[in-house]
Amino acid sequence: MAAEVNEVGVSVPLSVRLRFGHAAVQHLADEIGVDLLHIKGVAVDPELRSGRDSGSDVDVLVRPGHVDRLDRAMRRHGWRLYSTFEWGSPFGHAQTYLHDAWGYVDIHRFFPGIRLEPGRAFEQFWRDRNEVQIARIGCHVPSVTAQGVLLVLNAARSTNGRSVDVRMAWVDASTERRAEMTALVADLDASVAFAAATGELERYRGERDYRLWKIVSEGGSRSAEWWARIRAAPNLGAALRVAARAPRVNVDHLAHRLGRAPTRGEVAGEFFRRPARAVREAWRGIRRAEPGR
């Protein structure tokens, strides 16, 4: 069992730290009146995880209107911002915090693959929520059916396929559970991403986000991913905002790579290296497409 050493030199098993991390976030949310749902890892129903590795961080889905309140409270209580919504992922869905005692926490303002408006999607999950005890704190979790859907949608963002998640949540599910999941996927307008994880993506070639999910689930160049993100945007305004971000440097990623905050010169250097990388990626794509290769 993996363990980490905290700031006073005590070795804490990862599984224990994760449980206390969930409990700490829930306790804080209860104090400030924030609605959130624990997802992934130790919060997942045992029938869907079967004793597998519980991950390395705490993940919570937050009611969108409560995100700013939780952000302010976490910073006041010792969580440091590690990566932002803007640069944390291609979808801009999660923000990561680090606490000396509780480790990493990802707060999600929406879940990638769900095209339903985030507030309405959260309300759907919240309406059917359950409660579980984690470190003796009552924590809200989605229904088992919703957990299965979220696990499959999460698997769609991995080129490794996360086949265990898909098998346990979908392939091995009962006929009744699969019918419930299919209905929920339709309600959430999440069919394209769900199909990317279950091997049926080609049914959705005409959808605006088809290309993005193909790249995310199967791999592709960064430049191709950016074009796919622009195409997947729900309207012109959103597409323009994505396009405006494309040439900018991911300062969060650069800082993590350097192990410190980058200087202006380092940010500028990274900015000018990006076009060269894009050209190399395009050239490799052309070479792979040549006959006989």
Short mmCIF file of C-alpha atoms in Angstrom, two decimals:
data_model
loop_
_atom_site.label_atom_id
_atom_site.label_comp_id
_atom_site.label_asym_id
_atom_site.label_seq_id
_atom_site.Cartn_x
_atom_site.Cartn_y
_atom_site.Cartn_z
CA MET A 1 0.00 0.00 0.00
CA ALA A 2 1.45 3.35 -1.02
CA ALA A 3 2.04 5.88 1.75
CA GLU A 4 3.04 9.51 1.98
CA VAL A 5 4.95 11.39 4.66
CA ASN A 6 3.16 14.48 5.94
CA GLU A 7 4.71 17.71 7.19
CA VAL A 8 5.49 16.27 10.66
CA GLY A 9 7.25 13.22 9.23
CA VAL A 10 4.49 10.66 9.84
CA SER A 11 3.92 8.06 7.14
CA VAL A 12 0.24 7.90 6.20
CA PRO A 13 -1.13 5.18 3.89
CA LEU A 14 -2.57 6.70 0.74
CA SER A 15 -5.94 4.99 1.26
CA VAL A 16 -6.23 6.61 4.70
CA ARG A 17 -5.24 10.06 3.46
CA LEU A 18 -7.77 9.86 0.63
CA ARG A 19 -10.61 9.02 3.03
CA PHE A 20 -9.70 11.87 5.34
CA GLY A 21 -9.43 14.16 2.30
CA HIS A 22 -13.00 13.32 1.28
CA ALA A 23 -14.17 13.88 4.85
CA ALA A 24 -12.34 17.21 5.13
CA VAL A 25 -13.89 18.59 1.95
CA GLN A 26 -17.36 17.42 2.96
CA HIS A 27 -17.00 18.95 6.43
CA LEU A 28 -16.01 22.27 4.88
CA ALA A 29 -18.86 22.11 2.36
CA ASP A 30 -21.36 21.46 5.16
CA GLU A 31 -20.05 24.47 7.09
CA ILE A 32 -20.43 26.89 4.18
CA GLY A 33 -23.58 25.47 2.58
CA VAL A 34 -22.04 24.07 -0.61
CA ASP A 35 -23.64 21.18 -2.50
CA LEU A 36 -21.13 18.66 -3.82
CA LEU A 37 -20.99 15.02 -4.83
CA HIS A 38 -18.02 12.73 -4.26
CA ILE A 39 -17.04 10.89 -7.43
CA LYS A 40 -14.38 8.34 -8.36
CA GLY A 41 -12.03 6.49 -6.04
CA VAL A 42 -13.17 5.46 -2.58
CA ALA A 43 -16.52 7.21 -3.10
CA VAL A 44 -17.51 4.76 -5.84
CA ASP A 45 -19.88 1.94 -4.92
CA PRO A 46 -17.91 -1.28 -4.15
CA GLU A 47 -19.71 -3.23 -6.88
CA LEU A 48 -18.18 -0.86 -9.46
CA ARG A 49 -14.61 -0.82 -8.15
CA SER A 50 -14.05 -4.30 -6.72
CA GLY A 51 -11.12 -3.39 -4.49
CA ARG A 52 -9.10 -1.76 -7.25
CA ASP A 53 -6.67 1.11 -6.73
CA SER A 54 -8.61 4.10 -5.43
CA GLY A 55 -6.60 6.73 -7.27
CA SER A 56 -4.33 9.40 -5.86
CA ASP A 57 -6.64 12.36 -5.24
CA VAL A 58 -10.12 13.36 -4.11
CA ASP A 59 -12.65 14.25 -6.82
CA VAL A 60 -15.86 16.17 -6.18
CA LEU A 61 -18.52 17.50 -8.53
CA VAL A 62 -19.78 20.87 -7.25
CA ARG A 63 -23.02 22.67 -7.94
CA PRO A 64 -21.81 25.29 -10.48
CA GLY A 65 -23.25 28.21 -8.55
CA HIS A 66 -21.32 27.14 -5.43
CA VAL A 67 -17.86 26.77 -7.01
CA ASP A 68 -16.60 30.27 -6.14
CA ARG A 69 -17.75 29.90 -2.52
CA LEU A 70 -15.93 26.60 -2.16
CA ASP A 71 -12.81 27.98 -3.84
CA ARG A 72 -12.58 30.87 -1.37
CA ALA A 73 -13.15 28.61 1.63
CA MET A 74 -10.57 26.04 0.54
CA ARG A 75 -7.90 28.72 0.13
CA ARG A 76 -8.71 30.04 3.62
CA HIS A 77 -8.32 26.55 5.08
CA GLY A 78 -4.90 25.64 3.74
CA TRP A 79 -5.55 24.32 0.22
CA ARG A 80 -3.19 25.84 -2.34
CA LEU A 81 -4.21 26.20 -5.97
CA TYR A 82 -2.22 23.67 -8.03
CA SER A 83 -3.83 23.99 -11.49
CA THR A 84 -6.68 26.13 -12.76
CA PHE A 85 -9.89 25.48 -14.66
CA GLU A 86 -8.43 27.28 -17.64
CA TRP A 87 -5.38 25.05 -18.03
CA GLY A 88 -6.13 21.89 -16.03
CA SER A 89 -7.54 19.95 -18.99
CA PRO A 90 -8.70 20.38 -22.60
CA PHE A 91 -12.24 20.72 -21.25
CA GLY A 92 -11.64 23.31 -18.52
CA HIS A 93 -13.78 21.28 -16.17
CA ALA A 94 -11.68 20.88 -13.00
CA GLN A 95 -9.41 22.84 -10.71
CA THR A 96 -6.83 21.13 -8.50
CA TYR A 97 -5.79 22.06 -4.95
CA LEU A 98 -3.06 20.70 -2.69
CA HIS A 99 -3.20 20.51 1.11
CA ASP A 100 -0.24 19.53 3.30
CA ALA A 101 -2.35 17.03 5.24
CA TRP A 102 -5.13 15.99 2.84
CA GLY A 103 -3.26 15.92 -0.45
CA TYR A 104 -4.80 16.71 -3.83
CA VAL A 105 -8.44 17.63 -4.40
CA ASP A 106 -10.05 18.18 -7.82
CA ILE A 107 -13.22 20.23 -7.83
CA HIS A 108 -15.28 19.72 -10.98
CA ARG A 109 -17.67 22.42 -12.17
CA PHE A 110 -19.02 20.05 -14.83
CA PHE A 111 -18.16 16.61 -16.18
CA PRO A 112 -16.64 16.24 -19.67
CA GLY A 113 -18.89 14.52 -22.17
CA ILE A 114 -22.13 15.82 -20.67
CA ARG A 115 -23.60 18.40 -23.04
CA LEU A 116 -26.60 19.24 -20.83
CA GLU A 117 -26.21 22.64 -19.13
CA PRO A 118 -24.00 22.05 -16.04
CA GLY A 119 -26.50 23.33 -13.49
CA ARG A 120 -29.26 21.10 -14.83
CA ALA A 121 -26.92 18.10 -15.01
CA PHE A 122 -25.83 18.61 -11.42
CA GLU A 123 -29.44 18.88 -10.27
CA GLN A 124 -30.22 15.58 -11.95
CA PHE A 125 -27.40 13.88 -10.07
CA TRP A 126 -28.29 15.67 -6.83
CA ARG A 127 -31.94 14.66 -6.99
CA ASP A 128 -31.05 10.95 -6.98
CA ARG A 129 -28.04 11.16 -4.64
CA ASN A 130 -27.12 8.68 -1.94
CA GLU A 131 -25.06 9.13 1.21
CA VAL A 132 -22.07 7.05 2.28
CA GLN A 133 -19.79 7.21 5.31
CA ILE A 134 -16.19 8.11 4.53
CA ALA A 135 -13.97 8.47 7.60
CA ARG A 136 -17.24 8.61 9.60
CA ILE A 137 -18.46 11.69 7.75
CA GLY A 138 -21.66 11.48 5.69
CA CYS A 139 -20.69 12.21 2.10
CA HIS A 140 -23.11 12.69 -0.80
CA VAL A 141 -22.52 10.52 -3.87
CA PRO A 142 -24.44 10.05 -7.14
CA SER A 143 -26.75 7.06 -7.51
CA VAL A 144 -25.06 3.80 -8.51
CA THR A 145 -26.49 4.19 -12.02
CA ALA A 146 -25.04 7.70 -12.28
CA GLN A 147 -21.71 6.50 -10.91
CA GLY A 148 -21.59 3.91 -13.68
CA VAL A 149 -22.25 6.57 -16.31
CA LEU A 150 -19.54 8.83 -14.88
CA LEU A 151 -17.01 6.00 -14.82
CA VAL A 152 -17.65 5.23 -18.49
CA LEU A 153 -17.48 8.92 -19.46
CA ASN A 154 -14.23 9.22 -17.54
CA ALA A 155 -12.85 6.20 -19.40
CA ALA A 156 -13.53 7.96 -22.71
CA ARG A 157 -10.79 10.47 -21.84
CA SER A 158 -8.09 7.81 -21.63
CA THR A 159 -6.24 6.42 -24.63
CA ASN A 160 -5.63 3.34 -22.46
CA GLY A 161 -9.39 2.84 -22.50
CA ARG A 162 -9.73 2.13 -18.76
CA SER A 163 -11.20 -1.17 -19.84
CA VAL A 164 -11.76 -2.32 -16.25
CA ASP A 165 -14.08 0.63 -15.55
CA VAL A 166 -16.02 0.08 -18.77
CA ARG A 167 -16.30 -3.65 -18.14
CA MET A 168 -17.49 -3.34 -14.55
CA ALA A 169 -19.81 -0.36 -15.09
CA TRP A 170 -21.23 -1.31 -18.49
CA VAL A 171 -20.23 -4.62 -20.05
CA ASP A 172 -20.94 -6.69 -16.92
CA ALA A 173 -23.99 -4.65 -15.86
CA SER A 174 -27.42 -6.24 -15.72
CA THR A 175 -29.91 -5.60 -18.52
CA GLU A 176 -31.91 -3.42 -16.14
CA ARG A 177 -28.88 -1.37 -15.09
CA ARG A 178 -27.80 -0.87 -18.71
CA ALA A 179 -31.29 0.38 -19.57
CA GLU A 180 -31.13 2.85 -16.68
CA MET A 181 -27.69 4.04 -17.76
CA THR A 182 -28.79 4.43 -21.38
CA ALA A 183 -31.75 6.55 -20.29
CA LEU A 184 -29.54 8.72 -18.09
CA VAL A 185 -26.97 9.19 -20.87
CA ALA A 186 -29.77 10.43 -23.12
CA ASP A 187 -31.06 12.81 -20.42
CA LEU A 188 -27.55 14.20 -19.95
CA ASP A 189 -26.97 14.51 -23.73
CA ALA A 190 -23.79 12.49 -23.28
CA SER A 191 -24.14 9.90 -26.04
CA VAL A 192 -21.04 10.85 -28.05
CA ALA A 193 -18.58 10.61 -25.18
CA PHE A 194 -20.24 7.46 -23.86
CA ALA A 195 -19.89 5.87 -27.29
CA ALA A 196 -16.20 6.81 -27.38
CA ALA A 197 -15.66 4.59 -24.32
CA THR A 198 -17.89 1.72 -25.42
CA GLY A 199 -16.58 1.34 -28.97
CA GLU A 200 -19.52 2.87 -30.84
CA LEU A 201 -18.16 6.33 -31.62
CA GLU A 202 -18.46 5.91 -35.40
CA ARG A 203 -22.23 6.09 -35.03
CA TYR A 204 -21.79 9.79 -34.23
CA ARG A 205 -19.54 10.97 -37.07
CA GLY A 206 -21.89 13.85 -37.82
CA GLU A 207 -21.79 15.32 -34.31
CA ARG A 208 -19.79 18.48 -33.69
CA ASP A 209 -17.75 16.84 -30.91
CA TYR A 210 -17.08 13.57 -32.71
CA ARG A 211 -13.55 14.56 -33.75
CA LEU A 212 -12.64 15.75 -30.25
CA TRP A 213 -13.73 12.50 -28.62
CA LYS A 214 -11.93 10.48 -31.27
CA ILE A 215 -8.67 12.27 -30.51
CA VAL A 216 -9.17 12.19 -26.75
CA SER A 217 -9.98 8.48 -26.69
CA GLU A 218 -7.59 7.27 -29.41
CA GLY A 219 -4.80 9.84 -29.40
CA GLY A 220 -3.71 12.63 -31.73
CA SER A 221 -1.51 15.70 -32.01
CA ARG A 222 -1.99 18.78 -29.86
CA SER A 223 -2.74 20.91 -32.91
CA ALA A 224 -5.39 18.42 -34.09
CA GLU A 225 -6.87 18.46 -30.59
CA TRP A 226 -7.16 22.27 -30.64
CA TRP A 227 -8.94 22.22 -34.00
CA ALA A 228 -11.28 19.55 -32.67
CA ARG A 229 -11.99 21.64 -29.58
CA ILE A 230 -12.89 24.63 -31.74
CA ARG A 231 -15.21 22.50 -33.86
CA ALA A 232 -16.81 20.99 -30.73
CA ALA A 233 -17.73 24.39 -29.28
CA PRO A 234 -21.51 24.80 -28.94
CA ASN A 235 -21.63 28.26 -30.57
CA LEU A 236 -19.49 30.83 -32.38
CA GLY A 237 -18.65 32.75 -29.21
CA ALA A 238 -17.37 29.64 -27.48
CA ALA A 239 -15.38 28.64 -30.57
CA LEU A 240 -13.71 32.06 -30.68
CA ARG A 241 -12.79 31.81 -27.00
CA VAL A 242 -11.19 28.41 -27.57
CA ALA A 243 -9.32 29.73 -30.61
CA ALA A 244 -8.02 32.68 -28.60
CA ARG A 245 -6.56 30.32 -26.00
CA ALA A 246 -4.84 28.02 -28.49
CA PRO A 247 -1.61 30.03 -28.94
CA ARG A 248 -1.24 30.83 -25.24
CA VAL A 249 1.26 29.01 -23.02
CA ASN A 250 -0.11 26.63 -20.38
CA VAL A 251 1.64 28.33 -17.46
CA ASP A 252 0.36 25.74 -14.96
CA HIS A 253 1.95 22.89 -16.93
CA LEU A 254 5.19 24.82 -17.43
CA ALA A 255 5.42 25.57 -13.70
CA HIS A 256 4.93 21.90 -12.79
CA ARG A 257 7.57 20.88 -15.32
CA LEU A 258 10.07 23.40 -13.92
CA GLY A 259 9.13 22.82 -10.27
CA ARG A 260 8.65 26.57 -9.74
CA ALA A 261 6.89 29.61 -11.17
CA PRO A 262 8.31 30.33 -14.65
CA THR A 263 9.95 33.65 -15.45
CA ARG A 264 8.58 35.91 -18.19
CA GLY A 265 11.49 34.87 -20.36
CA GLU A 266 10.70 31.19 -19.93
CA VAL A 267 7.04 31.80 -20.79
CA ALA A 268 8.09 33.75 -23.88
CA GLY A 269 10.50 31.00 -24.90
CA GLU A 270 7.77 28.39 -24.57
CA PHE A 271 5.44 30.56 -26.66
CA PHE A 272 7.89 30.66 -29.57
CA ARG A 273 8.66 26.94 -29.36
CA ARG A 274 5.00 25.99 -29.77
CA PRO A 275 4.75 26.71 -33.55
CA ALA A 276 7.82 24.57 -34.22
CA ARG A 277 6.27 21.67 -32.30
CA ALA A 278 3.03 22.09 -34.28
CA VAL A 279 4.95 21.88 -37.56
CA ARG A 280 6.76 18.72 -36.41
CA GLU A 281 3.47 17.14 -35.38
CA ALA A 282 1.90 17.97 -38.74
CA TRP A 283 4.92 16.54 -40.58
CA ARG A 284 4.78 13.31 -38.58
CA GLY A 285 1.07 13.03 -39.40
CA ILE A 286 1.80 13.44 -43.12
CA ARG A 287 4.55 10.82 -42.99
CA ARG A 288 2.30 8.32 -41.21
CA ALA A 289 -0.34 8.85 -43.88
CA GLU A 290 2.05 8.06 -46.75
CA PRO A 291 1.31 4.80 -48.63
CA GLY A 292 3.38 1.87 -47.45
CA ARG A 293 4.14 3.29 -44.02
#
